[in-house]
PDB file of C-alpha atoms in Angstrom:
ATOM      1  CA  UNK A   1       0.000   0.000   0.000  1.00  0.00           C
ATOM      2  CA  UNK A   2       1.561   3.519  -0.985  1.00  0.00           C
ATOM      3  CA  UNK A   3       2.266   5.939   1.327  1.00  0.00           C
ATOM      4  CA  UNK A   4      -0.056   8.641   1.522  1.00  0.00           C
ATOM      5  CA  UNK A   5       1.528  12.097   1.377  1.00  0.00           C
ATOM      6  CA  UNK A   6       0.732  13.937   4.702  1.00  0.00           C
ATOM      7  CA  UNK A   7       2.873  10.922   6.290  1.00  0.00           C
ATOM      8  CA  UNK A   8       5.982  11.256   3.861  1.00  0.00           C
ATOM      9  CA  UNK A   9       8.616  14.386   4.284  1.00  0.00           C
ATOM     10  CA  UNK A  10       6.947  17.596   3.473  1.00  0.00           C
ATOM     11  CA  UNK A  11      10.321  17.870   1.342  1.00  0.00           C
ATOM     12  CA  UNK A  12       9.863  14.617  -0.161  1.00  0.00           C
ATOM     13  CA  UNK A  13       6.565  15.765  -1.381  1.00  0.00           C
ATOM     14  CA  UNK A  14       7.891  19.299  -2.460  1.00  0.00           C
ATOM     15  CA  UNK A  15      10.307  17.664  -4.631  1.00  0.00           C
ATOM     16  CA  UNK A  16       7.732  15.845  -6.726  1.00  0.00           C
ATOM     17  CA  UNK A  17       5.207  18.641  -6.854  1.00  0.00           C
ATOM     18  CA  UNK A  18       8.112  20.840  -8.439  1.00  0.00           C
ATOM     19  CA  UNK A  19       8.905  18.304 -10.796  1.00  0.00           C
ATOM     20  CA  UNK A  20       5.196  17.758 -11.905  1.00  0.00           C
ATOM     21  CA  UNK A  21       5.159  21.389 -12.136  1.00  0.00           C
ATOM     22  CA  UNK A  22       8.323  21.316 -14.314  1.00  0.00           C
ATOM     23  CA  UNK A  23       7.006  18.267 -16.549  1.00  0.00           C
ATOM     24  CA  UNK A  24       3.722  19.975 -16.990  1.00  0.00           C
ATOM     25  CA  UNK A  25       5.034  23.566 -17.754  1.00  0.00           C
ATOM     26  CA  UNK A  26       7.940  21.684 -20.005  1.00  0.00           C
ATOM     27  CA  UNK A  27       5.003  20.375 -22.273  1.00  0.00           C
ATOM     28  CA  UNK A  28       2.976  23.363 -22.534  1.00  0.00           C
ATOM     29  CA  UNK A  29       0.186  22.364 -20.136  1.00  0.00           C
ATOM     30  CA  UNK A  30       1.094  25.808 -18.276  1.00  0.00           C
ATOM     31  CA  UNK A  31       2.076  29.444 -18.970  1.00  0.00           C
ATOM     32  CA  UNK A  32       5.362  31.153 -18.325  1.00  0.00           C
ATOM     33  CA  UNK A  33       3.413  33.154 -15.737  1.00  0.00           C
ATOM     34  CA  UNK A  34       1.411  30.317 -13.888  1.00  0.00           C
ATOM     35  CA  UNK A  35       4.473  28.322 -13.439  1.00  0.00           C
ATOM     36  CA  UNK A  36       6.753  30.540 -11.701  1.00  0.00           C
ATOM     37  CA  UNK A  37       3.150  31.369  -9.606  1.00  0.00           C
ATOM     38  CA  UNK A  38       2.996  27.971  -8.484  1.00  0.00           C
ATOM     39  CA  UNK A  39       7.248  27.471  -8.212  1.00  0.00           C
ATOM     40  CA  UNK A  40       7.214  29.896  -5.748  1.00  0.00           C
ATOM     41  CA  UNK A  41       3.796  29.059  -3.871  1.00  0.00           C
ATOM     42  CA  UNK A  42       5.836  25.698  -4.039  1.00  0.00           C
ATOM     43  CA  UNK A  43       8.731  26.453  -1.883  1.00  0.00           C
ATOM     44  CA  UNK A  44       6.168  28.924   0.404  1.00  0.00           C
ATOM     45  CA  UNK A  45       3.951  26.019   1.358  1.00  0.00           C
ATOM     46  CA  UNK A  46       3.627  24.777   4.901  1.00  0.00           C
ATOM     47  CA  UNK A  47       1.387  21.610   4.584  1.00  0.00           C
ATOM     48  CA  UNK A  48       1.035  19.025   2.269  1.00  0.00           C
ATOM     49  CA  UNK A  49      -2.566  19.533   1.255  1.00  0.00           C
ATOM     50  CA  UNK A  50      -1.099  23.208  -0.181  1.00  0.00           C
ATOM     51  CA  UNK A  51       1.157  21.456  -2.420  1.00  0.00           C
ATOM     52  CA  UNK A  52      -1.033  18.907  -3.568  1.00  0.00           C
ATOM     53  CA  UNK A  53      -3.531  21.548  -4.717  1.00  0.00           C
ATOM     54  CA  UNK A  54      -0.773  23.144  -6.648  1.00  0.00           C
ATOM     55  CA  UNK A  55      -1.072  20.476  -9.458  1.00  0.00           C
ATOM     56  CA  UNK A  56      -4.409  19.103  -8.562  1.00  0.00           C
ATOM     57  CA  UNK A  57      -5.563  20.116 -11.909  1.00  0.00           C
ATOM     58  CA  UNK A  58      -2.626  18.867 -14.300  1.00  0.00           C
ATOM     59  CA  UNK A  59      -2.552  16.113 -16.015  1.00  0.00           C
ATOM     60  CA  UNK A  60       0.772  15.208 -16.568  1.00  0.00           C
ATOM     61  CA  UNK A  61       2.874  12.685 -13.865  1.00  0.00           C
ATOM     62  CA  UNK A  62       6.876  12.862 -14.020  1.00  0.00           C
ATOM     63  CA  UNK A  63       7.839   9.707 -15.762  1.00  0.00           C
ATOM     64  CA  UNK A  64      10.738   7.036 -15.538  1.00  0.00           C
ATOM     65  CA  UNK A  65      12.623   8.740 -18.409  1.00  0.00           C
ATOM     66  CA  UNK A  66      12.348  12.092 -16.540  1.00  0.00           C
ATOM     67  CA  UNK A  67      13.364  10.650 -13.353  1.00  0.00           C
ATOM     68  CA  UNK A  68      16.332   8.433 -14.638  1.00  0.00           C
ATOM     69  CA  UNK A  69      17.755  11.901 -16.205  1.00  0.00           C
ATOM     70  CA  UNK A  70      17.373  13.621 -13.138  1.00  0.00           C
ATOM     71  CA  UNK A  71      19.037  11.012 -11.292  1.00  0.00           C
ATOM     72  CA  UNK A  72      22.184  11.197 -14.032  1.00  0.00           C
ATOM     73  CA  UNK A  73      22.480  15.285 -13.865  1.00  0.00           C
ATOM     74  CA  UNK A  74      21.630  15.080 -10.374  1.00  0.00           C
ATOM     75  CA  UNK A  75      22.837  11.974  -8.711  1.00  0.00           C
ATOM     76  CA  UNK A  76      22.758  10.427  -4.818  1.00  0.00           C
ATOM     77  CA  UNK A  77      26.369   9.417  -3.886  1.00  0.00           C
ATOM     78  CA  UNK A  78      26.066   6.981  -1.186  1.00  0.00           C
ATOM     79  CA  UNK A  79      27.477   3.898   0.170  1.00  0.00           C
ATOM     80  CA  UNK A  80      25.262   1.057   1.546  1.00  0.00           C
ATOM     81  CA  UNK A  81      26.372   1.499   5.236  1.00  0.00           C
ATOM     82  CA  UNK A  82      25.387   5.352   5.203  1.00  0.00           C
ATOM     83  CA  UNK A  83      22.397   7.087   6.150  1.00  0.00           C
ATOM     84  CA  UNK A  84      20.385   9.428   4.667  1.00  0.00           C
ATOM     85  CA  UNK A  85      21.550  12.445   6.015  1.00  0.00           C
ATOM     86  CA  UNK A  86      25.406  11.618   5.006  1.00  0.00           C
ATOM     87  CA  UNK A  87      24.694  11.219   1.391  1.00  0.00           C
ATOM     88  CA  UNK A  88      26.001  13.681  -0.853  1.00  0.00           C
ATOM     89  CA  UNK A  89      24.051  15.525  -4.054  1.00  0.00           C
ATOM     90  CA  UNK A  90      26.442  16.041  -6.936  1.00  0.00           C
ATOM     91  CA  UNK A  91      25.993  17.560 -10.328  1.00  0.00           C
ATOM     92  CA  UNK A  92      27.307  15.344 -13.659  1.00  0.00           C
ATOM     93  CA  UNK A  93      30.182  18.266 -13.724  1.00  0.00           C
ATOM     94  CA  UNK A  94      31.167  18.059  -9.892  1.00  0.00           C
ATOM     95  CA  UNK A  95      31.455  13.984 -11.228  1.00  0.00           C
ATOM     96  CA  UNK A  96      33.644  14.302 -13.574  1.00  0.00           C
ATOM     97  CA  UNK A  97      36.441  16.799 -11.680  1.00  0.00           C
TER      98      UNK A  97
END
């Protein structure tokens, strides 16, 4: 049984509200102007039902592809033995120095 979302990490949730926003906004399903409105309403909101209202009406879901090319520009260096809080976010160009 999923999770529901008032019992995950309000940042946890944040995270994929902002990339639903991205997805939607990256495929036309919302203006310029409506996007940074709900971006920044986004990273304002307090409480999980706030952020789930924020795409409430868009149709779009991030995807595997989406999230696998997130995870390569944006990758999760940990080692098994490590917990959350000591894993370090990178960028593909921090990778490669």
């Amino acid at each position: 049984m999923p999770t529901i979302a008032q019992d995950r990490p309000l940042e946890s949730v944040r995270e994929e509200i902002i990339d639903r926003l991205i997805m939607n906004y990256g495929h036309g399903h919302l203006s310029l102007e409506a996007f940074e409105r709900r971006l920044e309403q986004a990273y304002e909101s307090k409480q999980h039902t706030q952020l789930s209202e924020l795409v409430a009406d868009l149709d779009l879901d991030v995807d595997k592809a989406y999230i696998d090319k997130k995870r390569d520009d944006f990758g999760v260096m940990c080692n098994a033995e490590s917990s959350s809080d000591t894993c370090l976010l990178y960028t593909s160009d921090a990778a490669d120095d």
